[in-house]
mmCIF file as gemmi writes it, N, C-alpha and C atoms, coordinates in Angstrom:
data_model
loop_
_atom_site.group_PDB
_atom_site.id
_atom_site.type_symbol
_atom_site.label_atom_id
_atom_site.label_alt_id
_atom_site.label_comp_id
_atom_site.label_asym_id
_atom_site.label_entity_id
_atom_site.label_seq_id
_atom_site.pdbx_PDB_ins_code
_atom_site.Cartn_x
_atom_site.Cartn_y
_atom_site.Cartn_z
_atom_site.occupancy
_atom_site.B_iso_or_equiv
_atom_site.pdbx_formal_charge
_atom_site.auth_seq_id
_atom_site.auth_asym_id
_atom_site.pdbx_PDB_model_num
ATOM 1 N N . TYR Axp A 1 ? 83 122.085 104.772 1 0 ? 1 A 1
ATOM 2 C CA . TYR Axp A 1 ? 82.64 120.668 104.901 1 0 ? 1 A 1
ATOM 3 C C . TYR Axp A 1 ? 82.976 119.926 103.62 1 0 ? 1 A 1
ATOM 4 N N . ALA Axp A 2 ? 82.089 119.952 102.662 1 0 ? 2 A 1
ATOM 5 C CA . ALA Axp A 2 ? 82.308 119.212 101.408 1 0 ? 2 A 1
ATOM 6 C C . ALA Axp A 2 ? 82.909 120.136 100.36 1 0 ? 2 A 1
ATOM 7 N N . GLN Axp A 3 ? 83.872 119.602 99.629 1 0 ? 3 A 1
ATOM 8 C CA . GLN Axp A 3 ? 84.458 120.372 98.532 1 0 ? 3 A 1
ATOM 9 C C . GLN Axp A 3 ? 83.501 120.344 97.35 1 0 ? 3 A 1
ATOM 10 N N . SER Axp A 4 ? 83.551 121.391 96.573 1 0 ? 4 A 1
ATOM 11 C CA . SER Axp A 4 ? 82.723 121.398 95.376 1 0 ? 4 A 1
ATOM 12 C C . SER Axp A 4 ? 83.265 120.364 94.397 1 0 ? 4 A 1
ATOM 13 N N . ILE Axp A 5 ? 82.413 119.841 93.572 1 0 ? 5 A 1
ATOM 14 C CA . ILE Axp A 5 ? 82.815 118.848 92.569 1 0 ? 5 A 1
ATOM 15 C C . ILE Axp A 5 ? 83.865 119.421 91.627 1 0 ? 5 A 1
ATOM 16 N N . HIS Axp A 6 ? 83.771 120.737 91.373 1 0 ? 6 A 1
ATOM 17 C CA . HIS Axp A 6 ? 84.74 121.376 90.477 1 0 ? 6 A 1
ATOM 18 C C . HIS Axp A 6 ? 86.133 121.399 91.105 1 0 ? 6 A 1
ATOM 19 N N . GLU Axp A 7 ? 86.203 121.636 92.414 1 0 ? 7 A 1
ATOM 20 C CA . GLU Axp A 7 ? 87.493 121.641 93.1 1 0 ? 7 A 1
ATOM 21 C C . GLU Axp A 7 ? 88.107 120.245 93.076 1 0 ? 7 A 1
ATOM 22 N N . VAL Axp A 8 ? 87.318 119.225 93.313 1 0 ? 8 A 1
ATOM 23 C CA . VAL Axp A 8 ? 87.815 117.847 93.286 1 0 ? 8 A 1
ATOM 24 C C . VAL Axp A 8 ? 88.298 117.499 91.887 1 0 ? 8 A 1
ATOM 25 N N . GLU Axp A 9 ? 87.539 117.858 90.876 1 0 ? 9 A 1
ATOM 26 C CA . GLU Axp A 9 ? 87.94 117.571 89.494 1 0 ? 9 A 1
ATOM 27 C C . GLU Axp A 9 ? 89.227 118.305 89.138 1 0 ? 9 A 1
ATOM 28 N N . ARG Axp A 10 ? 89.35 119.568 89.556 1 0 ? 10 A 1
ATOM 29 C CA . ARG Axp A 10 ? 90.551 120.358 89.259 1 0 ? 10 A 1
ATOM 30 C C . ARG Axp A 10 ? 91.762 119.728 89.94 1 0 ? 10 A 1
ATOM 31 N N . ARG Axp A 11 ? 91.629 119.345 91.197 1 0 ? 11 A 1
ATOM 32 C CA . ARG Axp A 11 ? 92.729 118.732 91.921 1 0 ? 11 A 1
ATOM 33 C C . ARG Axp A 11 ? 93.135 117.412 91.284 1 0 ? 11 A 1
ATOM 34 N N . THR Axp A 12 ? 92.169 116.641 90.843 1 0 ? 12 A 1
ATOM 35 C CA . THR Axp A 12 ? 92.453 115.367 90.192 1 0 ? 12 A 1
ATOM 36 C C . THR Axp A 12 ? 93.216 115.595 88.898 1 0 ? 12 A 1
ATOM 37 N N . ARG Axp A 13 ? 92.803 116.574 88.097 1 0 ? 13 A 1
ATOM 38 C CA . ARG Axp A 13 ? 93.52 116.872 86.846 1 0 ? 13 A 1
ATOM 39 C C . ARG Axp A 13 ? 94.957 117.267 87.137 1 0 ? 13 A 1
ATOM 40 N N . MET Axp A 14 ? 95.155 118.082 88.191 1 0 ? 14 A 1
ATOM 41 C CA . MET Axp A 14 ? 96.502 118.52 88.54 1 0 ? 14 A 1
ATOM 42 C C . MET Axp A 14 ? 97.361 117.331 88.954 1 0 ? 14 A 1
ATOM 43 N N . ASN Axp A 15 ? 96.808 116.433 89.755 1 0 ? 15 A 1
ATOM 44 C CA . ASN Axp A 15 ? 97.575 115.291 90.234 1 0 ? 15 A 1
ATOM 45 C C . ASN Axp A 15 ? 97.888 114.311 89.113 1 0 ? 15 A 1
ATOM 46 N N . LEU Axp A 16 ? 96.998 114.184 88.156 1 0 ? 16 A 1
ATOM 47 C CA . LEU Axp A 16 ? 97.218 113.245 87.065 1 0 ? 16 A 1
ATOM 48 C C . LEU Axp A 16 ? 98.406 113.635 86.198 1 0 ? 16 A 1
ATOM 49 N N . VAL Axp A 17 ? 98.728 114.912 86.155 1 0 ? 17 A 1
ATOM 50 C CA . VAL Axp A 17 ? 99.873 115.351 85.357 1 0 ? 17 A 1
ATOM 51 C C . VAL Axp A 17 ? 101.142 114.69 85.872 1 0 ? 17 A 1
ATOM 52 N N . LYS Axp A 18 ? 101.351 114.735 87.175 1 0 ? 18 A 1
ATOM 53 C CA . LYS Axp A 18 ? 102.538 114.148 87.786 1 0 ? 18 A 1
ATOM 54 C C . LYS Axp A 18 ? 102.588 112.64 87.551 1 0 ? 18 A 1
ATOM 55 N N . ARG Axp A 19 ? 101.475 111.972 87.778 1 0 ? 19 A 1
ATOM 56 C CA . ARG Axp A 19 ? 101.414 110.521 87.602 1 0 ? 19 A 1
ATOM 57 C C . ARG Axp A 19 ? 101.661 110.157 86.141 1 0 ? 19 A 1
ATOM 58 N N . THR Axp A 20 ? 101.043 110.898 85.246 1 0 ? 20 A 1
ATOM 59 C CA . THR Axp A 20 ? 101.213 110.634 83.824 1 0 ? 20 A 1
ATOM 60 C C . THR Axp A 20 ? 102.67 110.798 83.416 1 0 ? 20 A 1
ATOM 61 N N . GLU Axp A 21 ? 103.316 111.825 83.929 1 0 ? 21 A 1
ATOM 62 C CA . GLU Axp A 21 ? 104.724 112.055 83.591 1 0 ? 21 A 1
ATOM 63 C C . GLU Axp A 21 ? 105.6 110.944 84.149 1 0 ? 21 A 1
ATOM 64 N N . ARG Axp A 22 ? 105.323 110.508 85.359 1 0 ? 22 A 1
ATOM 65 C CA . ARG Axp A 22 ? 106.094 109.402 85.941 1 0 ? 22 A 1
ATOM 66 C C . ARG Axp A 22 ? 105.943 108.141 85.099 1 0 ? 22 A 1
ATOM 67 N N . MET Axp A 23 ? 104.725 107.837 84.732 1 0 ? 23 A 1
ATOM 68 C CA . MET Axp A 23 ? 104.458 106.628 83.955 1 0 ? 23 A 1
ATOM 69 C C . MET Axp A 23 ? 105.046 106.731 82.547 1 0 ? 23 A 1
ATOM 70 N N . ARG Axp A 24 ? 104.992 107.927 81.964 1 0 ? 24 A 1
ATOM 71 C CA . ARG Axp A 24 ? 105.56 108.139 80.631 1 0 ? 24 A 1
ATOM 72 C C . ARG Axp A 24 ? 107.043 107.8 80.623 1 0 ? 24 A 1
ATOM 73 N N . ARG Axp A 25 ? 107.702 108.087 81.723 1 0 ? 25 A 1
ATOM 74 C CA . ARG Axp A 25 ? 109.137 107.819 81.824 1 0 ? 25 A 1
ATOM 75 C C . ARG Axp A 25 ? 109.433 106.373 82.218 1 0 ? 25 A 1
ATOM 76 N N . GLY Axp A 26 ? 108.4 105.607 82.524 1 0 ? 26 A 1
ATOM 77 C CA . GLY Axp A 26 ? 108.592 104.213 82.913 1 0 ? 26 A 1
ATOM 78 C C . GLY Axp A 26 ? 109.084 104.049 84.34 1 0 ? 26 A 1
ATOM 79 N N . TRP Axp A 27 ? 108.858 105.062 85.172 1 0 ? 27 A 1
ATOM 80 C CA . TRP Axp A 27 ? 109.316 105.033 86.554 1 0 ? 27 A 1
ATOM 81 C C . TRP Axp A 27 ? 108.237 104.452 87.459 1 0 ? 27 A 1
ATOM 82 N N . THR Axp A 28 ? 108.655 103.652 88.416 1 0 ? 28 A 1
ATOM 83 C CA . THR Axp A 28 ? 107.729 103.108 89.404 1 0 ? 28 A 1
ATOM 84 C C . THR Axp A 28 ? 107.645 104.051 90.599 1 0 ? 28 A 1
ATOM 85 N N . LEU Axp A 29 ? 106.64 103.82 91.43 1 0 ? 29 A 1
ATOM 86 C CA . LEU Axp A 29 ? 106.527 104.574 92.68 1 0 ? 29 A 1
ATOM 87 C C . LEU Axp A 29 ? 107.759 104.325 93.549 1 0 ? 29 A 1
ATOM 88 N N . ASP Axp A 30 ? 108.226 103.076 93.565 1 0 ? 30 A 1
ATOM 89 C CA . ASP Axp A 30 ? 109.43 102.729 94.331 1 0 ? 30 A 1
ATOM 90 C C . ASP Axp A 30 ? 110.637 103.529 93.854 1 0 ? 30 A 1
ATOM 91 N N . PHE Axp A 31 ? 110.804 103.625 92.532 1 0 ? 31 A 1
ATOM 92 C CA . PHE Axp A 31 ? 111.95 104.348 91.973 1 0 ? 31 A 1
ATOM 93 C C . PHE Axp A 31 ? 111.906 105.816 92.382 1 0 ? 31 A 1
ATOM 94 N N . VAL Axp A 32 ? 110.77 106.449 92.176 1 0 ? 32 A 1
ATOM 95 C CA . VAL Axp A 32 ? 110.657 107.873 92.518 1 0 ? 32 A 1
ATOM 96 C C . VAL Axp A 32 ? 110.881 108.063 94.014 1 0 ? 32 A 1
ATOM 97 N N . GLY Axp A 33 ? 110.274 107.211 94.816 1 0 ? 33 A 1
ATOM 98 C CA . GLY Axp A 33 ? 110.452 107.308 96.26 1 0 ? 33 A 1
ATOM 99 C C . GLY Axp A 33 ? 111.911 107.206 96.678 1 0 ? 33 A 1
ATOM 100 N N . ALA Axp A 34 ? 112.626 106.257 96.089 1 0 ? 34 A 1
ATOM 101 C CA . ALA Axp A 34 ? 114.044 106.082 96.412 1 0 ? 34 A 1
ATOM 102 C C . ALA Axp A 34 ? 114.85 107.314 96.03 1 0 ? 34 A 1
ATOM 103 N N . GLN Axp A 35 ? 114.506 107.938 94.918 1 0 ? 35 A 1
ATOM 104 C CA . GLN Axp A 35 ? 115.242 109.109 94.442 1 0 ? 35 A 1
ATOM 105 C C . GLN Axp A 35 ? 115.022 110.337 95.32 1 0 ? 35 A 1
ATOM 106 N N . ILE Axp A 36 ? 113.833 110.441 95.909 1 0 ? 36 A 1
ATOM 107 C CA . ILE Axp A 36 ? 113.51 111.644 96.688 1 0 ? 36 A 1
ATOM 108 C C . ILE Axp A 36 ? 113.48 111.386 98.193 1 0 ? 36 A 1
ATOM 109 N N . GLY Axp A 37 ? 113.763 110.145 98.602 1 0 ? 37 A 1
ATOM 110 C CA . GLY Axp A 37 ? 113.834 109.84 100.027 1 0 ? 37 A 1
ATOM 111 C C . GLY Axp A 37 ? 112.484 109.646 100.7 1 0 ? 37 A 1
ATOM 112 N N . CYS Axp A 38 ? 111.533 109.103 99.963 1 0 ? 38 A 1
ATOM 113 C CA . CYS Axp A 38 ? 110.196 108.839 100.493 1 0 ? 38 A 1
ATOM 114 C C . CYS Axp A 38 ? 109.795 107.401 100.171 1 0 ? 38 A 1
ATOM 115 N N . THR Axp A 39 ? 108.754 106.94 100.811 1 0 ? 39 A 1
ATOM 116 C CA . THR Axp A 39 ? 108.232 105.609 100.483 1 0 ? 39 A 1
ATOM 117 C C . THR Axp A 39 ? 107.349 105.705 99.244 1 0 ? 39 A 1
ATOM 118 N N . LYS Axp A 40 ? 107.088 104.551 98.645 1 0 ? 40 A 1
ATOM 119 C CA . LYS Axp A 40 ? 106.197 104.555 97.478 1 0 ? 40 A 1
ATOM 120 C C . LYS Axp A 40 ? 104.797 104.984 97.886 1 0 ? 40 A 1
ATOM 121 N N . ALA Axp A 41 ? 104.39 104.687 99.115 1 0 ? 41 A 1
ATOM 122 C CA . ALA Axp A 41 ? 103.072 105.109 99.602 1 0 ? 41 A 1
ATOM 123 C C . ALA Axp A 41 ? 102.983 106.633 99.671 1 0 ? 41 A 1
ATOM 124 N N . THR Axp A 42 ? 104.066 107.27 100.081 1 0 ? 42 A 1
ATOM 125 C CA . THR Axp A 42 ? 104.085 108.737 100.151 1 0 ? 42 A 1
ATOM 126 C C . THR Axp A 42 ? 104.011 109.335 98.758 1 0 ? 42 A 1
ATOM 127 N N . VAL Axp A 43 ? 104.766 108.77 97.814 1 0 ? 43 A 1
ATOM 128 C CA . VAL Axp A 43 ? 104.712 109.254 96.434 1 0 ? 43 A 1
ATOM 129 C C . VAL Axp A 43 ? 103.284 109.109 95.897 1 0 ? 43 A 1
ATOM 130 N N . HIS Axp A 44 ? 102.671 107.973 96.172 1 0 ? 44 A 1
ATOM 131 C CA . HIS Axp A 44 ? 101.28 107.752 95.753 1 0 ? 44 A 1
ATOM 132 C C . HIS Axp A 44 ? 100.363 108.815 96.363 1 0 ? 44 A 1
ATOM 133 N N . ASP Axp A 45 ? 100.554 109.115 97.641 1 0 ? 45 A 1
ATOM 134 C CA . ASP Axp A 45 ? 99.75 110.144 98.302 1 0 ? 45 A 1
ATOM 135 C C . ASP Axp A 45 ? 99.946 111.509 97.642 1 0 ? 45 A 1
ATOM 136 N N . PHE Axp A 46 ? 101.17 111.815 97.209 1 0 ? 46 A 1
ATOM 137 C CA . PHE Axp A 46 ? 101.41 113.064 96.475 1 0 ? 46 A 1
ATOM 138 C C . PHE Axp A 46 ? 100.61 113.06 95.176 1 0 ? 46 A 1
ATOM 139 N N . GLU Axp A 47 ? 100.641 111.935 94.492 1 0 ? 47 A 1
ATOM 140 C CA . GLU Axp A 47 ? 99.987 111.844 93.18 1 0 ? 47 A 1
ATOM 141 C C . GLU Axp A 47 ? 98.475 111.989 93.265 1 0 ? 47 A 1
ATOM 142 N N . ILE Axp A 48 ? 97.876 111.477 94.32 1 0 ? 48 A 1
ATOM 143 C CA . ILE Axp A 48 ? 96.414 111.558 94.419 1 0 ? 48 A 1
ATOM 144 C C . ILE Axp A 48 ? 95.95 112.778 95.213 1 0 ? 48 A 1
ATOM 145 N N . GLY Axp A 49 ? 96.903 113.575 95.679 1 0 ? 49 A 1
ATOM 146 C CA . GLY Axp A 49 ? 96.54 114.801 96.378 1 0 ? 49 A 1
ATOM 147 C C . GLY Axp A 49 ? 96.209 114.619 97.843 1 0 ? 49 A 1
ATOM 148 N N . ARG Axp A 50 ? 96.508 113.468 98.392 1 0 ? 50 A 1
ATOM 149 C CA . ARG Axp A 50 ? 96.248 113.215 99.814 1 0 ? 50 A 1
ATOM 150 C C . ARG Axp A 50 ? 97.257 113.958 100.687 1 0 ? 50 A 1
ATOM 151 N N . ARG Axp A 51 ? 98.477 114.104 100.17 1 0 ? 51 A 1
ATOM 152 C CA . ARG Axp A 51 ? 99.542 114.81 100.889 1 0 ? 51 A 1
ATOM 153 C C . ARG Axp A 51 ? 100.226 115.766 99.932 1 0 ? 51 A 1
ATOM 154 N N . LYS Axp A 52 ? 100.874 116.769 100.495 1 0 ? 52 A 1
ATOM 155 C CA . LYS Axp A 52 ? 101.659 117.708 99.705 1 0 ? 52 A 1
ATOM 156 C C . LYS Axp A 52 ? 103.122 117.557 100.117 1 0 ? 52 A 1
ATOM 157 N N . PRO Axp A 53 ? 104.028 117.609 99.147 1 0 ? 53 A 1
ATOM 158 C CA . PRO Axp A 53 ? 105.446 117.461 99.485 1 0 ? 53 A 1
ATOM 159 C C . PRO Axp A 53 ? 105.975 118.675 100.245 1 0 ? 53 A 1
ATOM 160 N N . SER Axp A 54 ? 106.952 118.425 101.111 1 0 ? 54 A 1
ATOM 161 C CA . SER Axp A 54 ? 107.646 119.525 101.786 1 0 ? 54 A 1
ATOM 162 C C . SER Axp A 54 ? 108.458 120.291 100.737 1 0 ? 54 A 1
ATOM 163 N N . TYR Axp A 55 ? 108.967 121.428 101.138 1 0 ? 55 A 1
ATOM 164 C CA . TYR Axp A 55 ? 109.779 122.219 100.215 1 0 ? 55 A 1
ATOM 165 C C . TYR Axp A 55 ? 110.993 121.412 99.746 1 0 ? 55 A 1
ATOM 166 N N . THR Axp A 56 ? 111.648 120.706 100.675 1 0 ? 56 A 1
ATOM 167 C CA . THR Axp A 56 ? 112.826 119.905 100.336 1 0 ? 56 A 1
ATOM 168 C C . THR Axp A 56 ? 112.483 118.818 99.329 1 0 ? 56 A 1
ATOM 169 N N . VAL Axp A 57 ? 111.386 118.119 99.571 1 0 ? 57 A 1
ATOM 170 C CA . VAL Axp A 57 ? 110.967 117.049 98.655 1 0 ? 57 A 1
ATOM 171 C C . VAL Axp A 57 ? 110.547 117.636 97.318 1 0 ? 57 A 1
ATOM 172 N N . LEU Axp A 58 ? 109.871 118.774 97.333 1 0 ? 58 A 1
ATOM 173 C CA . LEU Axp A 58 ? 109.475 119.427 96.083 1 0 ? 58 A 1
ATOM 174 C C . LEU Axp A 58 ? 110.703 119.761 95.243 1 0 ? 58 A 1
ATOM 175 N N . CYS Axp A 59 ? 111.76 120.243 95.883 1 0 ? 59 A 1
ATOM 176 C CA . CYS Axp A 59 ? 112.994 120.542 95.159 1 0 ? 59 A 1
ATOM 177 C C . CYS Axp A 59 ? 113.58 119.27 94.539 1 0 ? 59 A 1
ATOM 178 N N . LYS Axp A 60 ? 113.512 118.158 95.268 1 0 ? 60 A 1
ATOM 179 C CA . LYS Axp A 60 ? 114.006 116.887 94.743 1 0 ? 60 A 1
ATOM 180 C C . LYS Axp A 60 ? 113.158 116.415 93.563 1 0 ? 60 A 1
ATOM 181 N N . LEU Axp A 61 ? 111.853 116.628 93.644 1 0 ? 61 A 1
ATOM 182 C CA . LEU Axp A 61 ? 110.967 116.267 92.532 1 0 ? 61 A 1
ATOM 183 C C . LEU Axp A 61 ? 111.286 117.098 91.298 1 0 ? 61 A 1
ATOM 184 N N . GLU Axp A 62 ? 111.506 118.394 91.5 1 0 ? 62 A 1
ATOM 185 C CA . GLU Axp A 62 ? 111.87 119.263 90.374 1 0 ? 62 A 1
ATOM 186 C C . GLU Axp A 62 ? 113.15 118.775 89.709 1 0 ? 62 A 1
ATOM 187 N N . GLU Axp A 63 ? 114.125 118.43 90.514 1 0 ? 63 A 1
ATOM 188 C CA . GLU Axp A 63 ? 115.402 117.967 89.976 1 0 ? 63 A 1
ATOM 189 C C . GLU Axp A 63 ? 115.25 116.624 89.26 1 0 ? 63 A 1
ATOM 190 N N . LEU Axp A 64 ? 114.507 115.716 89.867 1 0 ? 64 A 1
ATOM 191 C CA . LEU Axp A 64 ? 114.322 114.392 89.29 1 0 ? 64 A 1
ATOM 192 C C . LEU Axp A 64 ? 113.602 114.46 87.946 1 0 ? 64 A 1
ATOM 193 N N . PHE Axp A 65 ? 112.521 115.225 87.894 1 0 ? 65 A 1
ATOM 194 C CA . PHE Axp A 65 ? 111.715 115.304 86.675 1 0 ? 65 A 1
ATOM 195 C C . PHE Axp A 65 ? 112.238 116.35 85.687 1 0 ? 65 A 1
ATOM 196 N N . CYS Axp A 66 ? 113.217 117.149 86.124 1 0 ? 66 A 1
ATOM 197 C CA . CYS Axp A 66 ? 113.717 118.265 85.291 1 0 ? 66 A 1
ATOM 198 C C . CYS Axp A 66 ? 112.55 119.161 84.882 1 0 ? 66 A 1
ATOM 199 N N . MET Axp A 67 ? 111.706 119.45 85.858 1 0 ? 67 A 1
ATOM 200 C CA . MET Axp A 67 ? 110.528 120.288 85.651 1 0 ? 67 A 1
ATOM 201 C C . MET Axp A 67 ? 110.403 121.223 86.846 1 0 ? 67 A 1
ATOM 202 N N . THR Axp A 68 ? 109.835 122.403 86.616 1 0 ? 68 A 1
ATOM 203 C CA . THR Axp A 68 ? 109.573 123.31 87.723 1 0 ? 68 A 1
ATOM 204 C C . THR Axp A 68 ? 108.344 122.821 88.491 1 0 ? 68 A 1
ATOM 205 N N . HIS Axp A 69 ? 108.173 123.357 89.693 1 0 ? 69 A 1
ATOM 206 C CA . HIS Axp A 69 ? 106.991 122.976 90.462 1 0 ? 69 A 1
ATOM 207 C C . HIS Axp A 69 ? 105.716 123.381 89.732 1 0 ? 69 A 1
ATOM 208 N N . ARG Axp A 70 ? 105.791 124.463 88.992 1 0 ? 70 A 1
ATOM 209 C CA . ARG Axp A 70 ? 104.61 124.883 88.211 1 0 ? 70 A 1
ATOM 210 C C . ARG Axp A 70 ? 104.269 123.85 87.136 1 0 ? 70 A 1
ATOM 211 N N . GLU Axp A 71 ? 105.292 123.292 86.511 1 0 ? 71 A 1
ATOM 212 C CA . GLU Axp A 71 ? 105.062 122.251 85.508 1 0 ? 71 A 1
ATOM 213 C C . GLU Axp A 71 ? 104.584 120.955 86.155 1 0 ? 71 A 1
ATOM 214 N N . LEU Axp A 72 ? 105.174 120.609 87.298 1 0 ? 72 A 1
ATOM 215 C CA . LEU Axp A 72 ? 104.787 119.387 87.989 1 0 ? 72 A 1
ATOM 216 C C . LEU Axp A 72 ? 103.322 119.419 88.432 1 0 ? 72 A 1
ATOM 217 N N . PHE Axp A 73 ? 102.868 120.594 88.834 1 0 ? 73 A 1
ATOM 218 C CA . PHE Axp A 73 ? 101.516 120.718 89.357 1 0 ? 73 A 1
ATOM 219 C C . PHE Axp A 73 ? 100.588 121.454 88.406 1 0 ? 73 A 1
ATOM 220 N N . ALA Axp A 74 ? 101.001 121.576 87.143 1 0 ? 74 A 1
ATOM 221 C CA . ALA Axp A 74 ? 100.173 122.258 86.153 1 0 ? 74 A 1
ATOM 222 C C . ALA Axp A 74 ? 98.863 121.52 85.968 1 0 ? 74 A 1
ATOM 223 N N . GLU Axp A 75 ? 97.835 122.265 85.753 1 0 ? 75 A 1
ATOM 224 C CA . GLU Axp A 75 ? 96.539 121.666 85.532 1 0 ? 75 A 1
ATOM 225 C C . GLU Axp A 75 ? 96.5 121.066 84.122 1 0 ? 75 A 1
ATOM 226 N N . ALA Axp A 76 ? 96.086 119.822 84.041 1 0 ? 76 A 1
ATOM 227 C CA . ALA Axp A 76 ? 96.001 119.155 82.754 1 0 ? 76 A 1
ATOM 228 C C . ALA Axp A 76 ? 94.919 119.807 81.911 1 0 ? 76 A 1
ATOM 229 N N . ALA Axp A 77 ? 95.219 119.959 80.652 1 0 ? 77 A 1
ATOM 230 C CA . ALA Axp A 77 ? 94.232 120.526 79.738 1 0 ? 77 A 1
ATOM 231 C C . ALA Axp A 77 ? 93.121 119.512 79.523 1 0 ? 77 A 1
ATOM 232 N N . ASP Axp A 78 ? 91.922 120.005 79.299 1 0 ? 78 A 1
ATOM 233 C CA . ASP Axp A 78 ? 90.792 119.106 79.047 1 0 ? 78 A 1
ATOM 234 C C . ASP Axp A 78 ? 91.091 118.24 77.846 1 0 ? 78 A 1
ATOM 235 N N . GLY Axp A 79 ? 90.741 116.964 77.963 1 0 ? 79 A 1
ATOM 236 C CA . GLY Axp A 79 ? 90.929 116.046 76.853 1 0 ? 79 A 1
ATOM 237 C C . GLY Axp A 79 ? 92.27 115.34 76.863 1 0 ? 79 A 1
ATOM 238 N N . LYS Axp A 80 ? 93.141 115.649 77.83 1 0 ? 80 A 1
ATOM 239 C CA . LYS Axp A 80 ? 94.446 114.977 77.904 1 0 ? 80 A 1
ATOM 240 C C . LYS Axp A 80 ? 94.417 113.907 78.961 1 0 ? 80 A 1
């Protein structure tokens, strides 16, 4: 039924890594979406953990960010 608060916090930290990296590069949701063939709403859903990318989209994200899926979804260290 309900997720533990720790699971929600962990998922949020993981999702923030991707968003932080996108913003660090000065990329908009529209830009990322256009590069990977998704809408900005879908990219936003990936960032907040509402949806998970397909294998094909994940490969496009890896290529776009020049990061592995492990890096893209790495858990943010506390305090970052």
